[in-house]
Short mmCIF file of C-alpha atoms and ligand atoms in Angstrom, two decimals:
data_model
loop_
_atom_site.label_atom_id
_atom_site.label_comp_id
_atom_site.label_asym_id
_atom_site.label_seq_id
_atom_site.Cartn_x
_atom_site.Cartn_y
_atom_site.Cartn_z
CA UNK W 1 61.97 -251.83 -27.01
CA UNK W 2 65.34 -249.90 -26.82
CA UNK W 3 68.37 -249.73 -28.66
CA UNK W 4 71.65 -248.23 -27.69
CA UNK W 5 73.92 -247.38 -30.96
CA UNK W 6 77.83 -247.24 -30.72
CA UNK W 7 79.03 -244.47 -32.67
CA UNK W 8 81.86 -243.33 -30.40
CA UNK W 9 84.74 -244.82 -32.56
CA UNK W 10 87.11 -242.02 -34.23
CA UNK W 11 87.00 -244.42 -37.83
CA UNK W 12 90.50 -244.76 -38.03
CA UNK W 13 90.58 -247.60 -40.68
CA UNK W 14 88.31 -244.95 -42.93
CA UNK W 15 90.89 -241.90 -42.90
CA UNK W 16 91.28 -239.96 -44.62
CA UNK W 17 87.31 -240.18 -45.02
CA UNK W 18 86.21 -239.56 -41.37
CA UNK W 19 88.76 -236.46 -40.90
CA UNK W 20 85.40 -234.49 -41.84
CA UNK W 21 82.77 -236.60 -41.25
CA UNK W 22 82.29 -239.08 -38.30
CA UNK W 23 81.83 -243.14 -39.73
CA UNK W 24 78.08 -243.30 -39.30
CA UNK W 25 77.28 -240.17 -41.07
CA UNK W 26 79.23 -241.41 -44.34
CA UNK W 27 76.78 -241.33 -47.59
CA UNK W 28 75.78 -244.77 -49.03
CA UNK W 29 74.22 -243.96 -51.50
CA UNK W 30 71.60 -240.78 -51.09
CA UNK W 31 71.97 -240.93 -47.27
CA UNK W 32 74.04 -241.42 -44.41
CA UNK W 33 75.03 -244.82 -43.52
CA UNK W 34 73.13 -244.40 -39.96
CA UNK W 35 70.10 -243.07 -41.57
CA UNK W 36 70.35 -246.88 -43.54
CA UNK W 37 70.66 -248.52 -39.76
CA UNK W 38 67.97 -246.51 -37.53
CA UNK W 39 65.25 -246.94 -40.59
CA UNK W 40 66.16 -250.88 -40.51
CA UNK W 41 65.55 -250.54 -36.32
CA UNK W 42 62.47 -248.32 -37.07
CA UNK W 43 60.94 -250.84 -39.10
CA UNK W 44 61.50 -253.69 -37.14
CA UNK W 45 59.20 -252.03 -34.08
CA UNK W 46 62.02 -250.13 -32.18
CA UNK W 47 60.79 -246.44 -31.15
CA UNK W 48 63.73 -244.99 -29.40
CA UNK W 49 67.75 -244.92 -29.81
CA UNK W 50 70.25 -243.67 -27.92
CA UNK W 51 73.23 -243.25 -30.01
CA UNK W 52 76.23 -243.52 -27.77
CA UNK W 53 78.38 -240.65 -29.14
CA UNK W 54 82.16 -239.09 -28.60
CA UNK W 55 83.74 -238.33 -32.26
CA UNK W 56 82.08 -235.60 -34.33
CA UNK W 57 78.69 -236.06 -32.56
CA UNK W 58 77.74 -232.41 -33.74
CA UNK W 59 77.25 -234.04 -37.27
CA UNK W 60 75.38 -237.06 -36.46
CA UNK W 61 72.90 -234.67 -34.16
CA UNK W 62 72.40 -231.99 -36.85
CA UNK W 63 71.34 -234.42 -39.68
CA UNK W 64 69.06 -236.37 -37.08
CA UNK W 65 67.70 -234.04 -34.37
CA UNK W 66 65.30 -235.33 -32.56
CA UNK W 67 64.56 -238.11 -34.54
CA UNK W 68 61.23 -237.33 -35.17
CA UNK W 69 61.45 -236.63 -39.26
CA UNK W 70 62.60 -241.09 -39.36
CA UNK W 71 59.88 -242.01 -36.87
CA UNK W 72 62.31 -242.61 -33.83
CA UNK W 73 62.84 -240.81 -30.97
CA UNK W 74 66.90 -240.22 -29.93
CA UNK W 75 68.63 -239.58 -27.64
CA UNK W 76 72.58 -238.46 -27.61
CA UNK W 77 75.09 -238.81 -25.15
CA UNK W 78 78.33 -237.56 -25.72
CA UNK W 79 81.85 -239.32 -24.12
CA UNK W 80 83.99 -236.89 -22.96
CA UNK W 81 86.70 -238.95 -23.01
CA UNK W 82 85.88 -242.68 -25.41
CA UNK W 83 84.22 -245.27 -22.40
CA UNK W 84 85.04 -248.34 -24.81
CA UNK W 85 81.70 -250.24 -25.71
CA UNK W 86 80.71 -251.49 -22.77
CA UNK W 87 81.55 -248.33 -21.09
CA UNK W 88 79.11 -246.51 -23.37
CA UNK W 89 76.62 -248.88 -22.17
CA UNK W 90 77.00 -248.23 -18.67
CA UNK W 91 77.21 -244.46 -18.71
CA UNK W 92 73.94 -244.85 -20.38
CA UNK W 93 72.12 -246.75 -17.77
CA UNK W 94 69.78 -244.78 -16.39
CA UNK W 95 68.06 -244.36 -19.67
CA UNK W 96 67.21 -247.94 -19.63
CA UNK W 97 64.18 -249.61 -18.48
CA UNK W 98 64.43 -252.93 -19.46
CA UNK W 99 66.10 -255.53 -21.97
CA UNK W 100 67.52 -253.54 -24.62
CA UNK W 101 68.93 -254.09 -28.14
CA UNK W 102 73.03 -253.17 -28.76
CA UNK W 103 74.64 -252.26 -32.08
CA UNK W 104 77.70 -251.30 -33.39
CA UNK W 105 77.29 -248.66 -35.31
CA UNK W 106 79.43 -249.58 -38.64
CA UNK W 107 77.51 -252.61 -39.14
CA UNK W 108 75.12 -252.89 -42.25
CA UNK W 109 73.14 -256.75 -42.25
CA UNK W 110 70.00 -257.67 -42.83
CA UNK W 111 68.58 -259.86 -39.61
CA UNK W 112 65.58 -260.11 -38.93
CA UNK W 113 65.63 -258.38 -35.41
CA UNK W 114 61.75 -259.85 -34.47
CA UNK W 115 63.57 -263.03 -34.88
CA UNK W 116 66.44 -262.90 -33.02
CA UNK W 117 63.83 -261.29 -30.67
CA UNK W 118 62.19 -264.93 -30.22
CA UNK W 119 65.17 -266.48 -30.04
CA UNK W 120 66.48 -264.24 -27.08
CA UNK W 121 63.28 -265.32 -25.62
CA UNK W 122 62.87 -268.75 -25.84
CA UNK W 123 66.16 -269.08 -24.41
CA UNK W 124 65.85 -267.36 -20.92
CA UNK W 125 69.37 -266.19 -21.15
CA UNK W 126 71.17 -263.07 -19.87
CA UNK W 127 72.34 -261.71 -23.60
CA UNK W 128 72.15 -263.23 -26.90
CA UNK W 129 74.90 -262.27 -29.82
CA UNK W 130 74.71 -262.44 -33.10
CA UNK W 131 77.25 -264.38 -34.96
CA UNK W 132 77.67 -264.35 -38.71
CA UNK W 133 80.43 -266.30 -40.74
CA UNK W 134 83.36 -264.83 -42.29
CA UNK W 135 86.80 -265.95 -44.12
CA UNK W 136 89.13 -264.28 -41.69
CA UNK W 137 87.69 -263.96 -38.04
CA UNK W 138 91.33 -262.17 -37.33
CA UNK W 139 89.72 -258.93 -37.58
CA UNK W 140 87.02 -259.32 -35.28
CA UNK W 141 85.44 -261.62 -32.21
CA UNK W 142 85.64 -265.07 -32.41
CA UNK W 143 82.64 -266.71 -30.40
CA UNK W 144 82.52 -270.36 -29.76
CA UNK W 145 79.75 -271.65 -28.76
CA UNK W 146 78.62 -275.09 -27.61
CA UNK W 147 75.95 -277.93 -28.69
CA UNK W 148 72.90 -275.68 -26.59
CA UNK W 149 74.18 -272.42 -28.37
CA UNK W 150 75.66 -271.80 -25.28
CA UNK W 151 78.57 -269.10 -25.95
CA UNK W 152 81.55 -270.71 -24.23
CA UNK W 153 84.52 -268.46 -25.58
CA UNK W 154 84.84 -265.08 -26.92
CA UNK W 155 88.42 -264.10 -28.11
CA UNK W 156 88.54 -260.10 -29.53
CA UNK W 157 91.15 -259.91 -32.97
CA UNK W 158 92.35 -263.54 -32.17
CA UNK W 159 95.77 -264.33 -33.94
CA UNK W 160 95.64 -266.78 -36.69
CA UNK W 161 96.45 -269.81 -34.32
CA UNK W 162 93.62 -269.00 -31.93
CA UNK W 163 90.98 -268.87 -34.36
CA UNK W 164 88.69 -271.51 -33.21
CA UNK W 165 85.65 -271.02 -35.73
CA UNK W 166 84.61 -268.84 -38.23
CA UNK W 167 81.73 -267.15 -36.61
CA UNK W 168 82.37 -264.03 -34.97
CA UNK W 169 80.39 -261.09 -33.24
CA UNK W 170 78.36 -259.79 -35.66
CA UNK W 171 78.07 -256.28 -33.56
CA UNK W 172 74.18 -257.17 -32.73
CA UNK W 173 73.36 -258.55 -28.96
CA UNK W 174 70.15 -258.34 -27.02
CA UNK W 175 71.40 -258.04 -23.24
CA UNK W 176 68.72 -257.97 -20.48
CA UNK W 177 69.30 -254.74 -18.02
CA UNK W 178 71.03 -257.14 -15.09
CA UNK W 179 74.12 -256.78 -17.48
CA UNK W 180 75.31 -253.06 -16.78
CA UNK W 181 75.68 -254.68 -12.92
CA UNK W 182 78.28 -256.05 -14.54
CA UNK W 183 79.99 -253.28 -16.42
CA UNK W 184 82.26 -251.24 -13.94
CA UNK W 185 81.84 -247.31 -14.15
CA UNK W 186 83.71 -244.62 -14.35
CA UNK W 187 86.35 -245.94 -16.93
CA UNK W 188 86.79 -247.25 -20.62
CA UNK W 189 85.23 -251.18 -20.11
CA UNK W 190 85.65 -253.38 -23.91
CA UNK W 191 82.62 -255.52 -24.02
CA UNK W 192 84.68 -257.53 -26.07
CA UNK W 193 87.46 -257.52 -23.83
CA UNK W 194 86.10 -257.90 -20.68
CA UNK W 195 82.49 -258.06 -19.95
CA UNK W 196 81.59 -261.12 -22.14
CA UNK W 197 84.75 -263.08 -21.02
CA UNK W 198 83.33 -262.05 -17.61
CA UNK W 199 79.78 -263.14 -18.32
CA UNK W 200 80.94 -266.38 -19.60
CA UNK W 201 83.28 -267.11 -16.41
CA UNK W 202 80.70 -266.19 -14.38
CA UNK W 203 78.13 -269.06 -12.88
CA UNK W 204 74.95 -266.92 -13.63
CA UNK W 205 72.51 -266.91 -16.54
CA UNK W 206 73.86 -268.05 -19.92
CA UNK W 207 74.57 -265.76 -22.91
CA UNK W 208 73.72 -267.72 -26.29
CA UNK W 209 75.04 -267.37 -29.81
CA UNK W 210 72.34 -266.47 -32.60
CA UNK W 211 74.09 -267.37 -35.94
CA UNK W 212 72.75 -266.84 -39.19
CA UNK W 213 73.22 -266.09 -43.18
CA UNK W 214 71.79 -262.45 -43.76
CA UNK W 215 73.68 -259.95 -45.54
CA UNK W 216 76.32 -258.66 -42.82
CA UNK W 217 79.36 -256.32 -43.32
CA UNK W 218 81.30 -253.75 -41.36
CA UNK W 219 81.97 -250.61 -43.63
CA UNK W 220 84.83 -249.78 -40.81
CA UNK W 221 87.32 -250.06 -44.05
CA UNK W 222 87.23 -248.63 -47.43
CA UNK W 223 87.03 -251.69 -48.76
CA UNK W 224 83.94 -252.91 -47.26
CA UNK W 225 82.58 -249.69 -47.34
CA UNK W 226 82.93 -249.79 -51.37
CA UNK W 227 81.63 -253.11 -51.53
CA UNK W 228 78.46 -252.16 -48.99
CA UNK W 229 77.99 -249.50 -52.11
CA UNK W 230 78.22 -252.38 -54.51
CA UNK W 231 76.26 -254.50 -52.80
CA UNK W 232 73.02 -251.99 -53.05
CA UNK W 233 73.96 -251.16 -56.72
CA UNK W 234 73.96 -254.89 -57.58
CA UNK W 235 70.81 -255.63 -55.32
CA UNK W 236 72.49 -257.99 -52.54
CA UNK W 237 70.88 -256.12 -49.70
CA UNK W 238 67.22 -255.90 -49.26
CA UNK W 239 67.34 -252.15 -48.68
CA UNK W 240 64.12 -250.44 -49.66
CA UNK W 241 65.42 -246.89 -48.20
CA UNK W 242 67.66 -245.91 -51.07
CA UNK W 243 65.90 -243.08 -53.53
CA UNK W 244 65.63 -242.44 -57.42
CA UNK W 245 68.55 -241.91 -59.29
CA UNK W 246 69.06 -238.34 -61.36
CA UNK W 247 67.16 -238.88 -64.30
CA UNK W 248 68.84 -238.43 -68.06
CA UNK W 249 72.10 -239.01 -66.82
CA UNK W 250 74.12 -241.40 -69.24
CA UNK W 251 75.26 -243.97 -66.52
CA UNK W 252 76.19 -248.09 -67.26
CA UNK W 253 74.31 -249.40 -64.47
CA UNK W 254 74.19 -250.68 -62.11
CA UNK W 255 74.93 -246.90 -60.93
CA UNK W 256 73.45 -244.27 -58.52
CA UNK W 257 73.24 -240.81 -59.41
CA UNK W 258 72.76 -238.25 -56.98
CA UNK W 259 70.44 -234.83 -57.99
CA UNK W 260 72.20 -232.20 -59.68
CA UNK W 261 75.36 -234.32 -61.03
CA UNK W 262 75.79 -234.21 -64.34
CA UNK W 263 77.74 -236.53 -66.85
CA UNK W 264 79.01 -235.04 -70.07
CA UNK W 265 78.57 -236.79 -73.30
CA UNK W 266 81.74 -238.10 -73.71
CA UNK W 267 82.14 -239.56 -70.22
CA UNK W 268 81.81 -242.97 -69.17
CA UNK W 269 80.36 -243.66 -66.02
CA UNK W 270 79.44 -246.86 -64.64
CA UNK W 271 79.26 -249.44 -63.68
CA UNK W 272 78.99 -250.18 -60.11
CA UNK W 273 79.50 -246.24 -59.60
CA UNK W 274 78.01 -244.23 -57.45
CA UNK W 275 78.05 -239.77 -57.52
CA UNK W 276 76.50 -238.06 -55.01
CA UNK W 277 74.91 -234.88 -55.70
CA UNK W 278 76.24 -232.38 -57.54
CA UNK W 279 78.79 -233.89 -59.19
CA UNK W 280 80.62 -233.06 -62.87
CA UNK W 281 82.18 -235.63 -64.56
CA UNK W 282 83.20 -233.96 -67.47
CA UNK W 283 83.88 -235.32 -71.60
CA UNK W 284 86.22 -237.99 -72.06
CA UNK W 285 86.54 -239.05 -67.75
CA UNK W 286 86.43 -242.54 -66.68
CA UNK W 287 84.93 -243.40 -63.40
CA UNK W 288 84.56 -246.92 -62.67
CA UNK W 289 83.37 -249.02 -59.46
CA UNK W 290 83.90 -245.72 -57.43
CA UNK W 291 82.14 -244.10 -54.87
CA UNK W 292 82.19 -240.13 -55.38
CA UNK W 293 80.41 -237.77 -52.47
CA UNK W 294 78.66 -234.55 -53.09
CA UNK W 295 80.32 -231.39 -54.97
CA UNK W 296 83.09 -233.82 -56.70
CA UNK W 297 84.51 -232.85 -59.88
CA UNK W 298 86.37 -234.68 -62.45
CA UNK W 299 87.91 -233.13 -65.33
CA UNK W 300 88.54 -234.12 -69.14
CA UNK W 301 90.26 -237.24 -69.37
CA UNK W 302 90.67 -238.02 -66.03
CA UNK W 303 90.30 -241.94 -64.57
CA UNK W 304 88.94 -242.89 -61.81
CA UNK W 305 89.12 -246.92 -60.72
CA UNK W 306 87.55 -248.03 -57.50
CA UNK W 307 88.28 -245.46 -55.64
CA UNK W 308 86.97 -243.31 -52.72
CA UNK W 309 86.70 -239.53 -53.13
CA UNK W 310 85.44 -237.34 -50.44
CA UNK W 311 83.26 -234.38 -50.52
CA UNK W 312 84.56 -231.79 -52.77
CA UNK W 313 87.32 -233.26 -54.19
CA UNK W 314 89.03 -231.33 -57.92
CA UNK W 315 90.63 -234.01 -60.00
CA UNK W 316 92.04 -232.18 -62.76
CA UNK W 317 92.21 -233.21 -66.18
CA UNK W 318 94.01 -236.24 -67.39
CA UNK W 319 94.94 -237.37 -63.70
CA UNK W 320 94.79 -241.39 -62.52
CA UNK W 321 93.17 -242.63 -59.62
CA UNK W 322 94.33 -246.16 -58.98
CA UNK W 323 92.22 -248.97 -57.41
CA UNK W 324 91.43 -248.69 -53.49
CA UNK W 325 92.97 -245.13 -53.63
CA UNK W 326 91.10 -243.15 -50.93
CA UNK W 327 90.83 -239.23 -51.66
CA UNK W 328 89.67 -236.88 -48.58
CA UNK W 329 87.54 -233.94 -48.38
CA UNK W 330 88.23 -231.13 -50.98
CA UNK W 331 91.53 -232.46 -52.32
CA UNK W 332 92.81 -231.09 -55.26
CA UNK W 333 94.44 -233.82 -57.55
CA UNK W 334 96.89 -231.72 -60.05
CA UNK W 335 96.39 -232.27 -64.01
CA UNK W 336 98.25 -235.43 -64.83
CA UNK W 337 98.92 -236.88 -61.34
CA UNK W 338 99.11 -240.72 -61.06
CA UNK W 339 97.81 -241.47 -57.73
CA UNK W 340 98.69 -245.06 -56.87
CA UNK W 341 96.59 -248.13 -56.05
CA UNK W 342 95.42 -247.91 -52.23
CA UNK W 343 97.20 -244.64 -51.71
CA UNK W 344 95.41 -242.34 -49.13
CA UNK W 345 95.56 -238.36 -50.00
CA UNK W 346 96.55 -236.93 -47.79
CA UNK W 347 98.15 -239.68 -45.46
CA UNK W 348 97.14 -240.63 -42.40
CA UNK W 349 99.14 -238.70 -39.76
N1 LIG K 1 80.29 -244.70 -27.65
C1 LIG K 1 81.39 -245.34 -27.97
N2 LIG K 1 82.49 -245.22 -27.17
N3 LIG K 1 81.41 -246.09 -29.10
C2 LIG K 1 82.56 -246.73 -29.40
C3 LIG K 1 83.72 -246.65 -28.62
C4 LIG K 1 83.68 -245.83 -27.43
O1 LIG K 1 84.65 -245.67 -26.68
N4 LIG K 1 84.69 -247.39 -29.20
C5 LIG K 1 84.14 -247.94 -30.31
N5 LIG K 1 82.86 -247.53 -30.44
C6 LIG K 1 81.90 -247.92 -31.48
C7 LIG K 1 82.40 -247.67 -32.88
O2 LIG K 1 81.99 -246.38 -33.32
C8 LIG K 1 81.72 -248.78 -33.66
O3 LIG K 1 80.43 -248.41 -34.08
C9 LIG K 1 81.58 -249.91 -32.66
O4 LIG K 1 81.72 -249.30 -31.37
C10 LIG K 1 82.63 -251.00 -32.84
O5 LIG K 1 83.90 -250.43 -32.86
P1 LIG K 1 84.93 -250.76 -34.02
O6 LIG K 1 86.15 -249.95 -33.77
O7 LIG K 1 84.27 -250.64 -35.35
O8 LIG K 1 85.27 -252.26 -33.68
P2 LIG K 1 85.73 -253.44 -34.65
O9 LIG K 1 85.01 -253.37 -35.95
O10 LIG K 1 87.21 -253.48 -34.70
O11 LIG K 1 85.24 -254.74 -33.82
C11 LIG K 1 83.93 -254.81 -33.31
O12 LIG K 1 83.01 -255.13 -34.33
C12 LIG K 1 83.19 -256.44 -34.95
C13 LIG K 1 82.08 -256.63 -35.96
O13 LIG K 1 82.17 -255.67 -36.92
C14 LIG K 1 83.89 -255.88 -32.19
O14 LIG K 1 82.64 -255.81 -31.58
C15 LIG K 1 84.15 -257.27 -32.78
O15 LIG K 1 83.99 -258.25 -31.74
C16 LIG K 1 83.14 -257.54 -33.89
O16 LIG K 1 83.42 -258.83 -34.49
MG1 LIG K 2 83.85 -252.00 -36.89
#
């Protein structure tokens, strides 16, 4: 079976993070989030991906190549201009021989794909989504569905007095090839938007609703994308892709260590912490519930508290880093410096 992965977006929600890398090639852990998705598809039977590209697609296609070192083959295609994500789909089409899987590409959950493969099945319809529950379907799309599992309404970032239900599109469908008929070319089409609204007007073959309770989150904020790392840590998510920590590191666990990071006696790291590799915390630091990428360094005294630092960031010695604060690639933070709760360094243009 095929799979088409979105992974046009620009990550807006994650800058300053994805001003140097694109949102599926940020490191959870000791890989890139995508490497996390396409092993999950692997494993599940799928043997070839097109990832649907436009942002930074140089760095998604260096790490991956062909595919071949994961067990996949892929295939890129690069948006010249973004097509939206049913555009994507369509400008894709000739690649695609049959019914075919679609996922966005920020999404981390753990469905069982043979099962929603059944499902798809045994219901003869034209598509099948998968819904999952959340607290706030405001920042997502809002599927109702009826009594069959019949999807009767889908509403993209509803405002608080449309919201219907709390299941929304969980960024997983199964759409059988008659669908791109449907998809207009030649200009940016929101599946969201547009073709499911469409597809549910229409008086042709059903699209059903497949909800369940697996693990599901969209790292598409920092938020989620620090609790997606604290998640693994704590064991939530039945990952089995994630490597050994750097042995002889003094860590509180649950922590991941990345190789050649070190942690100086004096420092406290941990828990729910994660360094990537080659890291240097050095004596008296503090980093708590934080994710740190590669080549970060953190000097005497400094604090870190659930933060995000990119690739290469200096904090100097003694300087703060308050909770949600997200730190881009190869930032210096001055000796000293407070850097507020939630603050992004630098700002967002
Ligand atoms: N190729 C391509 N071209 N990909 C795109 C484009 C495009 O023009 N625009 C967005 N994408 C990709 C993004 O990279 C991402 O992987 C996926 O499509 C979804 O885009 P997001 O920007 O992350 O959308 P969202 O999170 O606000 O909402 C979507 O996901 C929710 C679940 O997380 C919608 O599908 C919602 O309905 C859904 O609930
Ligand atoms: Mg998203």
């Amino acid at each position: 079976m095929q799979a088409i992965v979105l992974v046009g977006g620009e990550g807006t929600r994650l800058r300053p993070l994805t001003y140097s890398v694109p949102k599926p090639m940020v490191p959870l852990l000791d890989r890139p989030f995508m490497e996390h998705v396409l092993l999950r598809l692997r494993d599940a039977g799928i043997a070839e991906v097109i990832l649907a590209a436009g942002y930074l697609p140089e760095a998604i296609q260096r790490h991956f190549g062909d595919g071949r070192e994961i067990g996949l083959r892929l295939h890129y295609v690069v948006e010249e201009v973004p097509l939206g994500t049913a555009g994507a789909l369509k400008n894709v089409e000739s690649l695609i021989t049959g019914a075919f899987f679609v996922f966005n590409g920020d999404v981390l959950t753990s469905l069982d794909l043979g099962a929603m493969r059944e499902f798809h099945r045994s219901k003869g319809g034209i598509g099948t989504l998968h819904l999952t529950p959340v607290e706030d379907p405001t920042a997502f799309g809002c599927v109702e569905h009826d009594g069959e599992g019949c999807v009767a309404r889908f509403v993209e970032k509803p405002r608080a007095h449309e919201v219907t239900t709390n299941l929304i599109n969980a960024g997983t469908y199964l759409l059988e090839r008659e669908v791109l008929a449907a998809i207009p070319a030649g200009r940016n089409v929101s599946i969201e938007r547009e073709t499911f609204p469409t597809l549910i007007a229409a008086n042709g073959r059903k699209l059903f609703a497949y909800a369940t309770g697996d693990y599901w989150i969209d790292i598409g904020k920092p938020e989620n994308y620090l609790k997606a790392n604290v998640d693994i840590l704590q064991g939530n998510i039945p990952l089995h892709t994630v490597g050994t920590t750097a042995p002889h590191v003094p860590v509180k666990s649950p922590s991941f260590v990345g190789l050649g990071s070190s942690v100086e006696g004096r420092a406290e790291v941990g828990p729910n912490t994660v360094l990537g590799r080659n890291c240097r915390v050095s004596s008296g630091a503090r980093v708590s519930g934080s994710v740190l990428w590669d080549d970060v360094s953190v000097d005497r005294d400094a604090v870190i508290e659930g933060a995000i630092l990119a690739g290469g960031v200096h904090v100097g010695a003694g300087a703060h880093i308050g909770r949600g604060a997200v730190v881009g690639h190869g930032e210096e933070i001055a000796p000293g410096v407070v850097i507020p709760a939630g603050a992004r360094v630098p700002t967002p243009a």
